[in-house]
Amino acid sequence: MNVKTLATQRKTARRFKSDPVPREAVDYILETARQAPSGSNRQPWRFIVIDDPAVKTKVREAAEAGERGFYESLSPERATWYREKGLSWAKPHLTDAPTLLAVLGDTEAPNYVRSVWVAVGYMLLAAEERGLGAVTYTPSDPEKVREALGAPVNLSVETVMPLGYSADEKPKESRREMGELVHYDRLE
Amino acid sequence: MNVKTLATQRKTARRFKSDPVPREAVDYILETARQAPSGSNRQPWRFIVIDDPAVKTKVREAAEAGERGFYESLSPERATWYREKGLSWAKPHLTDAPTLLAVLGDTEAPNYVRSVWVAVGYMLLAAEERGLGAVTYTPSDPEKVREALGAPVNLSVETVMPLGYSADEKPKESRREMGELVHYDRLE
């Protein structure tokens, strides 16, 4: 299947079957990520593969503590948007997904956020190719999650990706048309 | 070809053949990018496809003005690193590549940098699949390049990607081993 087809059929998964993710598929995804380019070739990504239910619970509790603060801070308009999407501070997928892939960035590397997220893009397509669903959950308070993971202060939690076989029946969110996004030679 | 193979064989291109990039291939890359997920589904990416030599020259001049300042600011150690890699303030690929893909981010969208760079990851794999080389050049002074492109202040220039058939014979930069990058359940 080509890259465009993988990208087009991929949609976010926040609900998962209980079937475990084969270790070989996790390796495939991380081997793909490892090949991404990065600023000054610093390869500032570090990965934590989380299968242990106790660690998942700890991560979920830390994440939800941060989300409660975030949801309380929302304007009424944005709060409505999130509610209509069925989103809230609760992150059950952080314990329901069979595996979490935490992706951390080395904050001492130049352009580390950009580099890490190129690798995340690679991971999403590799997961789709293996029939796995995921969501790039970015904690509202990444420091709380970093502490829960026992990671040092020079690493930032960029995303915690719940990974598994999707049981999410929500359709893919719509996409803007090309004409809205693409300009030629100059912005008009 | 599978995603891991595309990611593995892909290497950065800073030298290009003069053959033009088929418009159909540019569309393929941007159609792929358009499918990426984004924070609150804001799709904060905007693309400028630059084929006009006059625009390329303007972008290059703006970029190099920013790079001169950056290279002057480097510590002796980092200056040596860049010199050994054959890198300098000069960015001839910004005029030598047949096409530039400028990727801009809507700074008003939440998490726009992360979202844009997932899309950039998609673009790199789509380009590789079409046999095209690229480098994710990130301007040291993106404001200068934004002005050269005539883009409004609420858009940030995330990357200007020279795109074309590679004539770059430099080998791929080495990658860290998996054991250096991957941990299980917790960082030790």
CSV table of N, CA, C and O in Angstrom, one decimal, chain B residues 2-6 10 18 31 33 40 44-45 53 66 70 72 99-100 120 124 129 137 152 157 166 170 176 181 186:
chain,number,residue,atom,x,y,z
B,2,ASN,N,7.7,-1.0,1.8
B,2,ASN,CA,7.1,-0.7,3.0
B,2,ASN,C,7.7,0.5,3.7
B,2,ASN,O,8.7,1.1,3.2
B,3,VAL,N,7.0,1.0,4.7
B,3,VAL,CA,7.3,2.3,5.3
B,3,VAL,C,8.7,2.2,5.9
B,3,VAL,O,9.5,3.2,5.8
B,4,LYS,N,9.0,1.1,6.6
B,4,LYS,CA,10.4,1.0,7.2
B,4,LYS,C,11.5,1.1,6.2
B,4,LYS,O,12.5,1.7,6.3
B,5,THR,N,11.3,0.4,5.0
B,5,THR,CA,12.3,0.4,4.0
B,5,THR,C,12.4,1.8,3.4
B,5,THR,O,13.5,2.3,3.2
B,6,LEU,N,11.3,2.5,3.2
B,6,LEU,CA,11.4,3.9,2.7
B,6,LEU,C,12.2,4.8,3.7
B,6,LEU,O,13.0,5.5,3.3
B,10,ARG,N,15.9,6.4,2.8
B,10,ARG,CA,15.9,7.8,2.7
B,10,ARG,C,17.1,8.5,3.3
B,10,ARG,O,17.5,8.2,4.4
B,18,SER,N,19.0,18.7,-12.4
B,18,SER,CA,18.2,19.9,-12.9
B,18,SER,C,16.8,19.4,-13.4
B,18,SER,O,15.9,20.3,-13.6
B,31,GLU,N,-0.9,16.0,-1.0
B,31,GLU,CA,-2.2,15.2,-0.7
B,31,GLU,C,-1.9,14.3,0.5
B,31,GLU,O,-2.8,14.1,1.4
B,33,ALA,N,0.4,14.9,2.9
B,33,ALA,CA,0.6,15.8,4.1
B,33,ALA,C,-0.8,16.2,4.7
B,33,ALA,O,-1.0,16.2,5.9
B,40,SER,N,-6.5,19.5,17.7
B,40,SER,CA,-7.9,20.0,17.5
B,40,SER,C,-8.3,20.0,16.1
B,40,SER,O,-9.2,20.7,15.7
B,44,PRO,N,-3.0,23.0,10.7
B,44,PRO,CA,-2.4,24.4,10.7
B,44,PRO,C,-1.3,24.5,9.6
B,44,PRO,O,-0.6,25.5,9.7
B,45,TRP,N,-1.2,23.6,8.6
B,45,TRP,CA,-0.2,23.7,7.6
B,45,TRP,C,-0.7,24.4,6.4
B,45,TRP,O,-1.8,24.3,6.0
B,53,PRO,N,12.2,31.0,-10.5
B,53,PRO,CA,13.6,31.2,-10.1
B,53,PRO,C,13.7,32.6,-9.4
B,53,PRO,O,14.5,32.7,-8.4
B,66,GLY,N,19.9,35.4,7.3
B,66,GLY,CA,19.7,34.8,8.6
B,66,GLY,C,20.8,33.8,9.0
B,66,GLY,O,21.3,33.8,10.2
B,70,PHE,N,23.6,33.4,12.3
B,70,PHE,CA,23.7,32.2,13.0
B,70,PHE,C,25.1,31.6,13.1
B,70,PHE,O,25.6,31.2,14.2
B,72,GLU,N,27.9,33.1,12.7
B,72,GLU,CA,28.8,34.0,13.5
B,72,GLU,C,28.6,33.7,15.0
B,72,GLU,O,29.5,34.0,15.8
B,99,THR,N,12.4,22.6,-7.3
B,99,THR,CA,11.2,23.1,-6.6
B,99,THR,C,11.6,23.3,-5.1
B,99,THR,O,12.4,22.5,-4.6
B,100,LEU,N,11.0,24.3,-4.5
B,100,LEU,CA,11.0,24.4,-3.1
B,100,LEU,C,9.6,24.2,-2.6
B,100,LEU,O,8.6,24.8,-3.2
B,120,VAL,N,5.2,17.0,7.9
B,120,VAL,CA,6.6,17.0,7.2
B,120,VAL,C,7.1,15.6,7.2
B,120,VAL,O,7.6,15.1,6.2
B,124,LEU,N,8.2,13.6,3.7
B,124,LEU,CA,9.5,13.0,3.5
B,124,LEU,C,9.4,11.6,2.9
B,124,LEU,O,10.0,11.2,2.0
B,129,GLU,N,9.2,7.8,-1.7
B,129,GLU,CA,8.4,6.8,-2.5
B,129,GLU,C,8.4,7.2,-4.0
B,129,GLU,O,8.4,6.4,-4.9
B,137,TYR,N,15.1,22.0,5.5
B,137,TYR,CA,15.9,23.2,5.9
B,137,TYR,C,15.0,24.1,6.8
B,137,TYR,O,13.9,24.5,6.4
B,152,PRO,N,1.7,36.4,5.9
B,152,PRO,CA,1.3,37.3,7.1
B,152,PRO,C,2.0,36.8,8.4
B,152,PRO,O,2.5,35.7,8.5
B,157,VAL,N,7.3,30.3,9.2
B,157,VAL,CA,8.0,29.4,8.2
B,157,VAL,C,8.6,28.3,9.0
B,157,VAL,O,9.6,28.5,9.7
B,166,SER,N,17.8,13.5,-6.5
B,166,SER,CA,19.0,13.8,-5.7
B,166,SER,C,20.2,13.5,-6.6
B,166,SER,O,20.3,12.6,-7.4
B,170,LYS,N,26.7,12.1,-0.7
B,170,LYS,CA,27.0,11.8,0.7
B,170,LYS,C,26.2,10.6,1.3
B,170,LYS,O,25.0,10.5,1.0
B,176,ARG,N,21.6,5.9,15.8
B,176,ARG,CA,21.8,5.2,17.0
B,176,ARG,C,21.2,3.9,17.0
B,176,ARG,O,20.2,3.6,16.3
B,181,LEU,N,18.0,3.8,22.5
B,181,LEU,CA,16.8,4.7,22.3
B,181,LEU,C,15.6,4.1,23.0
B,181,LEU,O,14.7,4.9,23.4
B,186,ARG,N,10.0,1.6,32.0
B,186,ARG,CA,10.6,2.7,32.7
B,186,ARG,C,12.0,3.0,32.3
B,186,ARG,O,12.6,2.1,31.7
